[in-house]
Short mmCIF file of C-alpha atoms and ligand atoms in Angstrom, two decimals:
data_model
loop_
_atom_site.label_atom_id
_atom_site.label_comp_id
_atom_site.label_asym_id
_atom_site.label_seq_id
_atom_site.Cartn_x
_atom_site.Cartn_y
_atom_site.Cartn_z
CA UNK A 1 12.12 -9.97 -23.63
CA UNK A 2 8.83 -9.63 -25.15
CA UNK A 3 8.05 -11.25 -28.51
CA UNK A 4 5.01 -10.51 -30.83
CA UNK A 5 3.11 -14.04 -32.27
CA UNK A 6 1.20 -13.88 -35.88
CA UNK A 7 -1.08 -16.18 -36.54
CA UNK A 8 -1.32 -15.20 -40.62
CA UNK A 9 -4.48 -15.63 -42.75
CA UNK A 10 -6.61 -13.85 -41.06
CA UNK A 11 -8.27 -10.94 -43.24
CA UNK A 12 -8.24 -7.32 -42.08
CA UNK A 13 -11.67 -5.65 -41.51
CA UNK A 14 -12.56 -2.25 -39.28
CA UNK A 15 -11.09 0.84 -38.61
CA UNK A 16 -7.43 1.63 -37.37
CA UNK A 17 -6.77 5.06 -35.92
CA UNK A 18 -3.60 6.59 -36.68
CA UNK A 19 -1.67 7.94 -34.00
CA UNK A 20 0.63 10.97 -34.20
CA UNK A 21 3.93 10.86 -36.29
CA UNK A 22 7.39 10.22 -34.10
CA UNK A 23 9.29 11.74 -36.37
CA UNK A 24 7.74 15.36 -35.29
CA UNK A 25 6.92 15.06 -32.10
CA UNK A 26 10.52 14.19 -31.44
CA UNK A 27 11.38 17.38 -32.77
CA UNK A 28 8.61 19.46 -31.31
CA UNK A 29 9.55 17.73 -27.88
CA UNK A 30 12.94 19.51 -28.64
CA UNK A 31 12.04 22.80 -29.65
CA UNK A 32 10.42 23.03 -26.03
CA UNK A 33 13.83 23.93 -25.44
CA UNK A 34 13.82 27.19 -27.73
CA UNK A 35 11.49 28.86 -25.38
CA UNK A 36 11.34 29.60 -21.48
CA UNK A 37 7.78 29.75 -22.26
CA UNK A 38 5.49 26.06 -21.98
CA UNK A 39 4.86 24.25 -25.15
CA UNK A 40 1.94 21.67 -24.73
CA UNK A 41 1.75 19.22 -27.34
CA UNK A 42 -1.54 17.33 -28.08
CA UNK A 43 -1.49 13.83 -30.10
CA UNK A 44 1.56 12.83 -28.84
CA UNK A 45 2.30 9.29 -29.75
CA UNK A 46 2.76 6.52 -27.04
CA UNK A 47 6.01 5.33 -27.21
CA UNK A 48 9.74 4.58 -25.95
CA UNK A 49 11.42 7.22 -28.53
CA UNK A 50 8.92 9.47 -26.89
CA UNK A 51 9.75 8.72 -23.25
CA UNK A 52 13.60 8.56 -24.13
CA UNK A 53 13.61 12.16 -25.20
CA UNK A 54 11.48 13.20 -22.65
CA UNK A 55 13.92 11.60 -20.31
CA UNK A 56 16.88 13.81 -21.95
CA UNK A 57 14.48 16.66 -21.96
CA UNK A 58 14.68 16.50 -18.16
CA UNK A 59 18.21 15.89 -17.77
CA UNK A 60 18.53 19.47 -19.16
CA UNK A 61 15.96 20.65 -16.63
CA UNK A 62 12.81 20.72 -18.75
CA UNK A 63 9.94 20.24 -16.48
CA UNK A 64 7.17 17.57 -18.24
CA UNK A 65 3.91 17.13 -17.65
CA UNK A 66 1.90 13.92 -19.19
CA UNK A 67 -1.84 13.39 -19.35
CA UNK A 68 -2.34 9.81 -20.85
CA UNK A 69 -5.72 9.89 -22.81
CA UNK A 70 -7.68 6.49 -21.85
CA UNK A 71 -8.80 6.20 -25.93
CA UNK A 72 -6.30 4.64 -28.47
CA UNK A 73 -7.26 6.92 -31.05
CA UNK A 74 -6.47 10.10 -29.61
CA UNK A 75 -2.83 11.03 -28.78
CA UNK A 76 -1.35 11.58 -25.12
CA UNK A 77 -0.90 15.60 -24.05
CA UNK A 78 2.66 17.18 -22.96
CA UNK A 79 3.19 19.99 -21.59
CA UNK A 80 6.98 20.75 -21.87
CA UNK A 81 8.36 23.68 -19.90
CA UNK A 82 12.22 25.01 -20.26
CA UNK A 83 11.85 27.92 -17.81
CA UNK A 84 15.63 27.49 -16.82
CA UNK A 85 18.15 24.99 -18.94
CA UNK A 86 20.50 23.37 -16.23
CA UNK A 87 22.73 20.92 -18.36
CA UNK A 88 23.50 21.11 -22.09
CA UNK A 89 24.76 17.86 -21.78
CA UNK A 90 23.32 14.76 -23.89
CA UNK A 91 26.00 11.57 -22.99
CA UNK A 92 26.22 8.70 -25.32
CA UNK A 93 23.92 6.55 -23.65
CA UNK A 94 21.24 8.76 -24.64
CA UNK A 95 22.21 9.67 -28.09
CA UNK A 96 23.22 6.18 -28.69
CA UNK A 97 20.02 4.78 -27.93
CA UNK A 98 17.98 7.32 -30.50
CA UNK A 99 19.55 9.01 -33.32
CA UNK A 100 16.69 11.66 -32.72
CA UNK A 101 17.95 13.11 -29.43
CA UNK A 102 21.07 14.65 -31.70
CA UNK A 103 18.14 17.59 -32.41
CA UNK A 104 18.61 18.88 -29.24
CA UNK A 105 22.47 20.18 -30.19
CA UNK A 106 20.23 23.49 -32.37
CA UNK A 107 18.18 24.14 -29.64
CA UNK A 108 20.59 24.34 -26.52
CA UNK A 109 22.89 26.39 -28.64
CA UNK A 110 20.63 28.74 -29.96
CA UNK A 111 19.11 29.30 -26.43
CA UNK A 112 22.64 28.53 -24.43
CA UNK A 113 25.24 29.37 -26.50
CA UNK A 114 26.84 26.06 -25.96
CA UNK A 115 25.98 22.61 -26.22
CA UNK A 116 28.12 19.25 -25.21
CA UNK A 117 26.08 16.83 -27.36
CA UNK A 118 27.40 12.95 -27.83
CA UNK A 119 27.92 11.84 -31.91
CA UNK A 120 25.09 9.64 -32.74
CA UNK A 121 28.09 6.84 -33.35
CA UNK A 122 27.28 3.64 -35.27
CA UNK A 123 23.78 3.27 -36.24
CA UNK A 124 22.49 -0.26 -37.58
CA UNK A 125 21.23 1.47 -40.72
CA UNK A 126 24.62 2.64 -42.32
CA UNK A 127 26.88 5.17 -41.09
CA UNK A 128 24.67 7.97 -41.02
CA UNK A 129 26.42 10.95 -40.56
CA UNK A 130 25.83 14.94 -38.72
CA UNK A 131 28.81 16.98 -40.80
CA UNK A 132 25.42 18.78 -42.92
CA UNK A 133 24.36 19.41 -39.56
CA UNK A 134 27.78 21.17 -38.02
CA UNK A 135 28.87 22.51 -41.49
CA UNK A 136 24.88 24.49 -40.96
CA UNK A 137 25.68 25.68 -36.96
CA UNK A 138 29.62 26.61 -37.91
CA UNK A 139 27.97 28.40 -40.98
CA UNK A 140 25.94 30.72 -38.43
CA UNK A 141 28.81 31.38 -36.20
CA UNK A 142 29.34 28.43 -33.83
CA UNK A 143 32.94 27.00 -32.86
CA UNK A 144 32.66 23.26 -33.05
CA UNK A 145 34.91 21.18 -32.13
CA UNK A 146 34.96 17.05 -31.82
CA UNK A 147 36.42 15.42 -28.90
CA UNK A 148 36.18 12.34 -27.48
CA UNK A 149 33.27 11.31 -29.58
CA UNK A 150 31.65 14.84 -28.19
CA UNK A 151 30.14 17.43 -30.04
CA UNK A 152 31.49 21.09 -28.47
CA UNK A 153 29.45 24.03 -29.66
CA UNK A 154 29.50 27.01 -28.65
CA UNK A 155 28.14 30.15 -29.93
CA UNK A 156 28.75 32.99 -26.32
CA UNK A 157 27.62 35.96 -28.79
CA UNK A 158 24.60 34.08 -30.16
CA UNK A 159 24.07 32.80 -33.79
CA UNK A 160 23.67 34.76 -37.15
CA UNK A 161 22.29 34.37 -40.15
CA UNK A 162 23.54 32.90 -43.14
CA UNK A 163 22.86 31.48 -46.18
CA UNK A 164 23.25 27.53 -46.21
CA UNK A 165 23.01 25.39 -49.07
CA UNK A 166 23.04 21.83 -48.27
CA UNK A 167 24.84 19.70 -51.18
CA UNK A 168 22.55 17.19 -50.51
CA UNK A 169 18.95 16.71 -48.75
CA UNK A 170 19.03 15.83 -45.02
CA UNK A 171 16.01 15.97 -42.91
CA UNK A 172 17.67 16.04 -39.43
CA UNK A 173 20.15 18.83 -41.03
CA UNK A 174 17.66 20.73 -41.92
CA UNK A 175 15.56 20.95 -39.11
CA UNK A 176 18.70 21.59 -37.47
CA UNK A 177 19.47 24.78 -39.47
CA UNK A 178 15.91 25.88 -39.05
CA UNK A 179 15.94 25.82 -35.30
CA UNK A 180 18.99 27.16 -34.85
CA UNK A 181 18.48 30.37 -37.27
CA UNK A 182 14.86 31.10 -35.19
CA UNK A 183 16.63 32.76 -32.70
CA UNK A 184 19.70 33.84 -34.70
CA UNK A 185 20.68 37.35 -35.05
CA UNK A 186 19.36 38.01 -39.20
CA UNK A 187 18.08 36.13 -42.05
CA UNK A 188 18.65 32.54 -42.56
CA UNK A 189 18.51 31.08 -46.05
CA UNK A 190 18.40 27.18 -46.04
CA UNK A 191 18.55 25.87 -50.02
CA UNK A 192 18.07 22.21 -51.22
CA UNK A 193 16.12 22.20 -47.62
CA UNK A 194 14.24 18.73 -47.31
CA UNK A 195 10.67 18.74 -47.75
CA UNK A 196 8.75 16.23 -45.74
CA UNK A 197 6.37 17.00 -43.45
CA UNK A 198 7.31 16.16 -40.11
CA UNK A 199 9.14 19.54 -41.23
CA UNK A 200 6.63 21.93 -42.16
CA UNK A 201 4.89 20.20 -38.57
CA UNK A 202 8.58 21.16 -36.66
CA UNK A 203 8.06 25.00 -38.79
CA UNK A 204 4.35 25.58 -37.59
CA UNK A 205 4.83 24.84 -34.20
CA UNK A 206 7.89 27.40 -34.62
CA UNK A 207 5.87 29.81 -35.72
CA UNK A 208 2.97 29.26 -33.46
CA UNK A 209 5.83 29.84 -31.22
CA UNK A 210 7.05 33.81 -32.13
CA UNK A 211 9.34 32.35 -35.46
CA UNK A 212 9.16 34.00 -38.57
CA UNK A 213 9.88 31.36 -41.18
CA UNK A 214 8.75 31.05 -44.33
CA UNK A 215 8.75 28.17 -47.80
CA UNK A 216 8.25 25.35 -45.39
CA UNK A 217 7.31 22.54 -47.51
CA UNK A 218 9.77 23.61 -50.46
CA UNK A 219 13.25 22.89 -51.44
CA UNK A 220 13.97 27.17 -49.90
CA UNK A 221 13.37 27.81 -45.99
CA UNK A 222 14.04 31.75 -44.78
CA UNK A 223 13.91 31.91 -41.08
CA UNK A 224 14.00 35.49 -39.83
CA UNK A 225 15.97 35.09 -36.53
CA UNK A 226 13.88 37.07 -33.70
CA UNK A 227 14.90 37.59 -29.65
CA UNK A 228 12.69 35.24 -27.89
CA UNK A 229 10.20 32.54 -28.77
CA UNK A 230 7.30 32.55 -26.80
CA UNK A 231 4.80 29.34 -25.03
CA UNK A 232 2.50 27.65 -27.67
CA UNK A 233 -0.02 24.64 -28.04
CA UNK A 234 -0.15 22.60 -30.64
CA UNK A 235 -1.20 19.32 -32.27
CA UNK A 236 1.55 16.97 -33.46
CA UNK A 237 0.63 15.54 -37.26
CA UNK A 238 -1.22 12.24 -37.64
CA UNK A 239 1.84 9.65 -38.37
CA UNK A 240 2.44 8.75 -42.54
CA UNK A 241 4.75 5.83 -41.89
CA UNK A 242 2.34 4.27 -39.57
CA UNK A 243 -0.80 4.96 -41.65
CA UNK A 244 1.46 3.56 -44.74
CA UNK A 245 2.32 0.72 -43.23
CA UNK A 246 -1.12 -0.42 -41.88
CA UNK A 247 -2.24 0.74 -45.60
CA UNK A 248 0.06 -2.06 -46.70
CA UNK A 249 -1.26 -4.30 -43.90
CA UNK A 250 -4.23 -4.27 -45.65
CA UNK A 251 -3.09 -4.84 -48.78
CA UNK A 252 -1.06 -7.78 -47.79
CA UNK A 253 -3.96 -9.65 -45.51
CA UNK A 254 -7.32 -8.82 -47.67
CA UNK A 255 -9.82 -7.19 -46.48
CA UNK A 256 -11.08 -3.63 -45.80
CA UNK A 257 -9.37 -0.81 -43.57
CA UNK A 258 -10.30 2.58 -42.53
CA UNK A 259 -7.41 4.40 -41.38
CA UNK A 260 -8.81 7.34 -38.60
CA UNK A 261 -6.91 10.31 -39.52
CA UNK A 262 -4.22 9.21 -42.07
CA UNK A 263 -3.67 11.68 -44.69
CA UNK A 264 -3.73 10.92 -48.21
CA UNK A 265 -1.07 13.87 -49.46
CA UNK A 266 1.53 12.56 -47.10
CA UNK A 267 1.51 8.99 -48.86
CA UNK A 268 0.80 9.80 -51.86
CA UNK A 269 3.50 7.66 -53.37
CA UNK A 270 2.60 4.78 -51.59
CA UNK A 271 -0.92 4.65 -52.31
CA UNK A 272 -0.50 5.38 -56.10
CA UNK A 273 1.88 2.31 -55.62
CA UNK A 274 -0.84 0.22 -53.53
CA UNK A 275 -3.68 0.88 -56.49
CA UNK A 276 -1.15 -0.47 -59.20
CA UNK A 277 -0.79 -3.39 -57.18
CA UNK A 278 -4.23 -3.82 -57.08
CA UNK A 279 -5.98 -1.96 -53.87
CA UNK A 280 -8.54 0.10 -53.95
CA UNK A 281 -7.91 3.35 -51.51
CA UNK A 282 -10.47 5.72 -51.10
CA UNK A 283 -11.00 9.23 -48.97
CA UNK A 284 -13.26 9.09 -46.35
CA UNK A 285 -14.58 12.58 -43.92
CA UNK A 286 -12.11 10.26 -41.49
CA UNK A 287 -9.51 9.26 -43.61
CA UNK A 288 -8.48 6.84 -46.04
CA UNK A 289 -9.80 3.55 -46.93
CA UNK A 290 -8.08 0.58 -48.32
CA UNK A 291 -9.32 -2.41 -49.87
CA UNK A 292 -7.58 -5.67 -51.76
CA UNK A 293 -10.06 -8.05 -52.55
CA UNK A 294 -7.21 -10.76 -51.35
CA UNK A 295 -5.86 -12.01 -54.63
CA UNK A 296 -2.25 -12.07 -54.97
CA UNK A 297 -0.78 -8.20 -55.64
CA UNK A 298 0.71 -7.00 -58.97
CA UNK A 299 4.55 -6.49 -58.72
CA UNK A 300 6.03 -3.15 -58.65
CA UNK A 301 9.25 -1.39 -59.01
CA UNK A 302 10.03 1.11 -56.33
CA UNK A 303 13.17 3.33 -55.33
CA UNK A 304 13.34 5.74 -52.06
CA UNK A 305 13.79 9.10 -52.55
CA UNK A 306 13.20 12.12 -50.23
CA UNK A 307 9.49 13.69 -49.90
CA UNK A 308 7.76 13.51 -52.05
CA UNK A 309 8.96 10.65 -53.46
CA UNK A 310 8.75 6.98 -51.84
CA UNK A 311 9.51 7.05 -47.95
CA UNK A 312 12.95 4.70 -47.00
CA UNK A 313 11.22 4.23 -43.58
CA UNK A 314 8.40 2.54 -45.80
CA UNK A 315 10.81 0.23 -48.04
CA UNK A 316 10.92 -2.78 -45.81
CA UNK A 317 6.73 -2.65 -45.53
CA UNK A 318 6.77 -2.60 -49.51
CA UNK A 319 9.01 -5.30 -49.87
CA UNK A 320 7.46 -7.45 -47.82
CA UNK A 321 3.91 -7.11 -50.21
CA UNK A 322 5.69 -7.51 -52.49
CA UNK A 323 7.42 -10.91 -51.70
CA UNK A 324 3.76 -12.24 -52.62
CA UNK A 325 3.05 -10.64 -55.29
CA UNK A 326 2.54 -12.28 -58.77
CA UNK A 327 5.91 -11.41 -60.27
CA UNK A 328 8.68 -9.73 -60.08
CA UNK A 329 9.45 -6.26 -58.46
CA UNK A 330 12.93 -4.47 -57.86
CA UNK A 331 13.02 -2.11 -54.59
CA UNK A 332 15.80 0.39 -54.92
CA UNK A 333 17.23 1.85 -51.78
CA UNK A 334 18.57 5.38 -52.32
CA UNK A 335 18.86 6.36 -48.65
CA UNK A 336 20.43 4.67 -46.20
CA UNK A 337 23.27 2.06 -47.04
CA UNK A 338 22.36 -1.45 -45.41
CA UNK A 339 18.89 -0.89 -45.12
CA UNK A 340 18.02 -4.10 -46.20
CA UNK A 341 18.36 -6.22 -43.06
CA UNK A 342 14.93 -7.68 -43.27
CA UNK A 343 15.58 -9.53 -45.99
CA UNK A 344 17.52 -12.63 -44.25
CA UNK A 345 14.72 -12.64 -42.10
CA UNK A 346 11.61 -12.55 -45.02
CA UNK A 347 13.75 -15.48 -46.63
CA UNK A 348 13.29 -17.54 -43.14
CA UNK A 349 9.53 -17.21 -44.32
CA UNK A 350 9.97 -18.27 -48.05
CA UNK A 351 10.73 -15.04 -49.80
CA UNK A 352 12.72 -15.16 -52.58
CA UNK A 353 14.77 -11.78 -52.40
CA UNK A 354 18.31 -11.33 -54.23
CA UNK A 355 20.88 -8.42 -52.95
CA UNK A 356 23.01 -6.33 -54.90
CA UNK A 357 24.21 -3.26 -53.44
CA UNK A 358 21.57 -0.57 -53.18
CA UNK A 359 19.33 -3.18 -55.46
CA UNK A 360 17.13 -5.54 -53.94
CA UNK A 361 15.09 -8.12 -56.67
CA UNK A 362 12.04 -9.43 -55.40
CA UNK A 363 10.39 -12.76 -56.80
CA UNK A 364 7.04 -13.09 -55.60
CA UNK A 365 6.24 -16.46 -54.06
CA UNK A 366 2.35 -18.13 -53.58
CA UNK A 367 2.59 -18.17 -49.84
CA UNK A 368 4.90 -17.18 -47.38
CA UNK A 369 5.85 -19.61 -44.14
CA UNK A 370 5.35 -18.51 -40.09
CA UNK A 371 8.70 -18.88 -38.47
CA UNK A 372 10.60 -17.37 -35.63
CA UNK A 373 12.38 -13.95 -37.03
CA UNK A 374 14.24 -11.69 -35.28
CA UNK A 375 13.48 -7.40 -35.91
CA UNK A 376 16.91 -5.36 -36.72
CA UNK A 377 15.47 -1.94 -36.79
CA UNK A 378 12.51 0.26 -36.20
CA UNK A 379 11.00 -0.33 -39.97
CA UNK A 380 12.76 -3.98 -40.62
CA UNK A 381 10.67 -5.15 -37.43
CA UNK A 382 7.29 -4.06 -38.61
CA UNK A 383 7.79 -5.36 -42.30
CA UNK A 384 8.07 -9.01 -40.16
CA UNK A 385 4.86 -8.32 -38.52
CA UNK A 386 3.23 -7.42 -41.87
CA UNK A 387 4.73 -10.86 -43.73
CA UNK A 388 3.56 -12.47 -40.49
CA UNK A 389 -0.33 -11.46 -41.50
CA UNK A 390 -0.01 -12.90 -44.68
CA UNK A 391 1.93 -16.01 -44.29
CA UNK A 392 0.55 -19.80 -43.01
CA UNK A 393 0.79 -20.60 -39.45
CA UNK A 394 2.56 -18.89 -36.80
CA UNK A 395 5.30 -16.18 -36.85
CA UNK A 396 6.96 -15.43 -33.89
CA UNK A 397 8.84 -11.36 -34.06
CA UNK A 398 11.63 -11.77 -31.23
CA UNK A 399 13.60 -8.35 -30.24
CA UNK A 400 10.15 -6.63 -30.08
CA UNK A 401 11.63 -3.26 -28.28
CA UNK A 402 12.68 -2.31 -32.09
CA UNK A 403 9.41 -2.15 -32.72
CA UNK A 404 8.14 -0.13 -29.79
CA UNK A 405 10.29 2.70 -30.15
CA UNK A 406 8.24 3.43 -33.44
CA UNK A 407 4.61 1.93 -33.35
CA UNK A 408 1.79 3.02 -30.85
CA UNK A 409 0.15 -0.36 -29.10
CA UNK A 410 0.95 -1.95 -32.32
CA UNK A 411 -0.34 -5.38 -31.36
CA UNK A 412 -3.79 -3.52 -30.17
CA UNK A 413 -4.72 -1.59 -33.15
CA UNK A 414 -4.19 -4.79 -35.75
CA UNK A 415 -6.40 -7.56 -33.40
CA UNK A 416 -8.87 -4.93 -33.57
CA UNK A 417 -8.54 -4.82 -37.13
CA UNK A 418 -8.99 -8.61 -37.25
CA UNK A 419 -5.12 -9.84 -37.09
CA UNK A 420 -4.25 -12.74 -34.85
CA UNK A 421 -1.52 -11.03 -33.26
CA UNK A 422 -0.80 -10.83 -29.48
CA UNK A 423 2.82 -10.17 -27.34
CA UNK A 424 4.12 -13.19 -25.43
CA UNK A 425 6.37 -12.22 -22.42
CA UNK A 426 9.24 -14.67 -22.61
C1 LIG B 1 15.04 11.14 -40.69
C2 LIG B 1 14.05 10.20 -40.03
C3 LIG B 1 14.20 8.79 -40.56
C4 LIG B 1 14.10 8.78 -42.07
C5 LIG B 1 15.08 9.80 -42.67
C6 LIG B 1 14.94 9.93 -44.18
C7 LIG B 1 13.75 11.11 -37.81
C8 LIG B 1 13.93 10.93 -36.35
N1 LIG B 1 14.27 10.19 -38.60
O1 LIG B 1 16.34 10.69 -40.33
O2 LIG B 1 13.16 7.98 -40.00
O3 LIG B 1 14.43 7.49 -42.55
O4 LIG B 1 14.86 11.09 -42.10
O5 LIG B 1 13.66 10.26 -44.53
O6 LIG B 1 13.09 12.03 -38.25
N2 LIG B 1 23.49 12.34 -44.05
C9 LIG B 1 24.81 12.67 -44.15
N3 LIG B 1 25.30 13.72 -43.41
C10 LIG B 1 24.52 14.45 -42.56
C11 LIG B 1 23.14 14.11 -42.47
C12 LIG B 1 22.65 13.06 -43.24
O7 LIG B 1 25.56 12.04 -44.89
O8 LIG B 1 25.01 15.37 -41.90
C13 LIG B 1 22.95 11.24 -44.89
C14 LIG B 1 22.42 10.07 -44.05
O9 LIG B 1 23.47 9.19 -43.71
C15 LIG B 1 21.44 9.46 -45.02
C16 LIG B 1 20.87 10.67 -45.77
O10 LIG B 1 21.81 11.71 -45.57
O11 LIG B 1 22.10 8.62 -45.93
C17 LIG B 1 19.51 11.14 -45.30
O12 LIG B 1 19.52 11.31 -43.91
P1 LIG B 1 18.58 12.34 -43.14
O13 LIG B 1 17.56 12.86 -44.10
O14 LIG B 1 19.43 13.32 -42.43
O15 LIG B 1 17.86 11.39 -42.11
P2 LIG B 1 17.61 11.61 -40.57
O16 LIG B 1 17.24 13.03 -40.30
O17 LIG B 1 18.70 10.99 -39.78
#
C-alpha cells in the first residue's frame, strides 16, 4: 500500500485550487436517484468516496457518465441518469466501506417505495448512529423494520408530510428528511434542521430539480412534496474542509497561500481562529489568502459544534497547529466520541497532547519530529500530513487510502505549493 513521505520545513508559497466539497457531491450523486430525469454534476471532486458511490449508484441501475477534466483546478463532470431503478439494494460491503452511501435509503424510498439498505455498523469515529434518520422516514409514513443488520423500508402508498423535529442536529438526518419529503405527498416541516452548507448545496440542486423547499441554511426546512422531480445541471460547492485544512497548512509551514475558490463564509470560524493565532487571511477576486510570517502560532481554545460553529472534520487539522504553538490550547470535541485518534500518532512526532474524555489539552512544543505514523480516519490522516510540513526531517503517512477517500491529488496540490511531499508505492 501506498504511503505519503514529508520532508517538513519547507515554506508554503503559490496558489492551491480548491476542489469541490465530498460531503455534497455525495449527496447530489444520490439525489440522481429522485429523478428519472439526468442530473449532470460539474466540479465533482476526484476521489474514492466519489467512485464508491458511483459504484452503488450503478448497482441500482443508474447509468454514469464521467468526463475527467485534464486541469487540477477544475472539477470532473457526471452525468447521472436513473431512468429505471433495478435494485434498492445497498449490502454491507458498500455501506460499510462509506458511511455516506446510507443517503441513498431517502431516495430509493421516496422514488421506490422500498429500500433494503445495510446499517452503516461500526464506524472508527464512535458509534454513530441512523435512529434520527428512521424516526424522520417512519414519521412520513414508512414501515421500517431492522433485520439482520438490514434496513427494510417500505412506503407502497408513497410518503407524506409531516412535521419532524429532530432532538438534536444531524446532518445526514436531515438531508435525509429533506429528500425524502421532495416527493412526499404534503408539507414537510424539518425543525432544529442542521445548517451547513453541503445542505443548502444538496437543497439547490433539489430545487434546480422541480423541489419546492424553502429556509435552507436555517435551523427550519419546509419541503413542499411535489409528483416528479425533473433532470438538472449543476455545480457541486467548492470544498470548506479542504480549503480549511490547506488554510492551516499554511499556517503551520510559513509562507503565503492563495486558495482558488475557497470561500470565506463557509470557514469563518476557522479563519477568525487562524488570525488569533497569528495569520493574516485576506479575500482575493479568487479566493482567500493566507499568510503566517513563520513564527511559532498563538495558542487557542477551540470546541466543535455544528455550522456555524467550528467544523469536527477540521479538529484534528487544528490540533495539529496547535501542537506548535507557543502555549497552551484545549480542543474540545463535541461531535463524535473517539475522535481523537491522531493524537497517539502527533505524540510519535513530539506533541505533547493529554486526553480526557471529550477534552483534549494541547502543550505546544518548539519543533515537532518526522517519524513513520499511521492515518486512522479521513481527517486524522491529513492532520499527519499537515504536522509532517512543519516538523524536522522526514515523516512517512502509512495507510494512505484514508486519506484518498477525502482529498483530491492531495500530494499534487501541496508540492506545487512548495511542500516536499511525494507518495511512495511500497
Ligand atoms: C456528516 C459529515 C461528516 C461530519 C458530520 C458532522 C458527510 C458524508 N459526513 O456526517 O464529515 O463530520 O456531518 O458535521 O456529510 N447521530 C445520532 N443519530 C442519528 C444521526 C446522528 O446519534 O441518527 C449523532 C452522530 O453519532 C454524531 C452526531 O449525531 O455524534 C452528528 O452526526 P451527523 O451530523 O449526522 O453526521 P453525519 O451526517 O454522519
Amino acid at each position: 500500500m501506498d504511503r505519503i513521505r514529508i520532508r517538513g520545513g519547507h515554506r508554503l508559497s503559490g496558489e492551491i485550487p480548491i476542489s469541490g466539497a465530498k460531503n455534497a457531491a455525495l449527496k447530489l450523486m444520490a439525489a440522481s436517484l429522485l429523478s428519472a430525469e439526468p442530473l449532470t454534476l460539474a466540479n465533482v471532486p476526484r476521489l474514492a468516496d466519489v467512485r464508491a458511490m458511483s459504484e452503488l449508484l450503478m448497482s441500482f441501475g443508474v447509468g454514469i457518465q464521467m468526463t475527467l477534466s485534464p486541469q487540477l483546478g477544475e472539477g470532473d463532470t457526471m452525468r447521472l441518469e436513473a431512468k429505471e431503478i433495478t435494485s434498492v439494494f445497498a449490502s454491507y460491503d458498500m455501506v460499510r466501506k462509506m458511511r455516506a452511501s446510507f443517503q441513498v435509503l431517502a431516495p430509493l424510498l421516496a422514488r421506490q417505495g422500498q429500500a433494503k439498505v445495510s446499517l452503516p455498523g461500526g464506524c472508527a469515529i464512535g458509534a454513530r448512529p441512523v435512529e434520527l434518520h428512521l424516526s424522520a422516514l417512519t414519521q412520513m409514513g414508512a414501515q421500517v423494520e431492522l433485520a439482520d443488520g438490514y434496513v427494510i423500508a417500505t412506503a407502497p402508498n408513497g410518503l407524506t408530510g409531516a412535521e419532524i423535529v429532530f432532538p438534536f442536529v444531524s446532518v445526514g438526518a436531515t438531508e435525509t428528511a429533506m429528500m425524502a419529503a421532495t416527493l412526499a405527498k404534503g408539507t414537510t416541516r424539518i425543525v432544529n434542521a442542521a445548517r451547513e452548507p453541503e445542505i443548502t448545496d444538496l437543497g439547490n440542486c433539489l430545487i434546480a430539480m422541480g423541489a419546492e423547499i424553502w429556509g435552507l441554511g436555517s435551523s427550519e426546512i419546509t419541503v413542499q412534496g411535489v409528483e416528479k422531480l425533473h433532470g438538472a445541471a449543476y455545480r457541486v460547492m467548492p470544498d470548506r474542509i479542504e480549503a480549511g485544512t490547506y488554510a492551516i497548512a499554511a499556517a503551520i509551514a510559513g509562507g503565503e497561500v492563495e486558495l482558488l475558490g475557497a470561500s470565506h463564509e463557509t470557514i469563518a470560524s476557522l479563519l477568525a481562529l487562524l488570525t488569533r493565532s497569528g495569520a493574516v487571511v485576506s479575500d482575493t477576486p479568487r479566493g482567500l489568502k493566507i499568510a503566517m510570517n513563520g513564527s511559532r502560532p498563538r495558542p487557542s481554545d477551540v470546541t466543535t459544534a455544528p455550522y456555524p460553529g467550528f467544523p469536527t472534520d477540521l479538529q484534528a487539522q487544528i490540533m495539529a497547529l496547535m501542537t506548535v504553538a507557543d502555549g497552551t490550547s484545549v480542543i474540545r470535541e463535541k461531535i463524535f466520541e473517539n475522535r481523537f485518534m491522531h493524537v497517539p500518532e502527533l505524540a510519535r512526532m513530539g506533541a505533547d497532547v493529554r486526553i480526557d474524555g471529550d477534552t483534549a489539552t494541547v502543550r505546544g512544543v518548539a519543533r515537532l519530529k518526522g517519524a513513520p505514523v499511521m492515518a486512522t480516519d479521513l481527517r486524522a490522516s491529513v492532520s499527519l500530513v499537515l504536522a509532517g510540513l512543519a516538523a524536522e526531517g522526514e515523516t512517512m503517512v502509512g495507510r494512505v487510502y484514508h486519506l484518498d477517500r477525502g482529498f483530491d491529488r492531495l500530494e499534487e496540490k501541496l508540492s506545487r505549493a512548495g511542500a516536499d511531499i511525494s507518495r511512495v508505492p511500497e
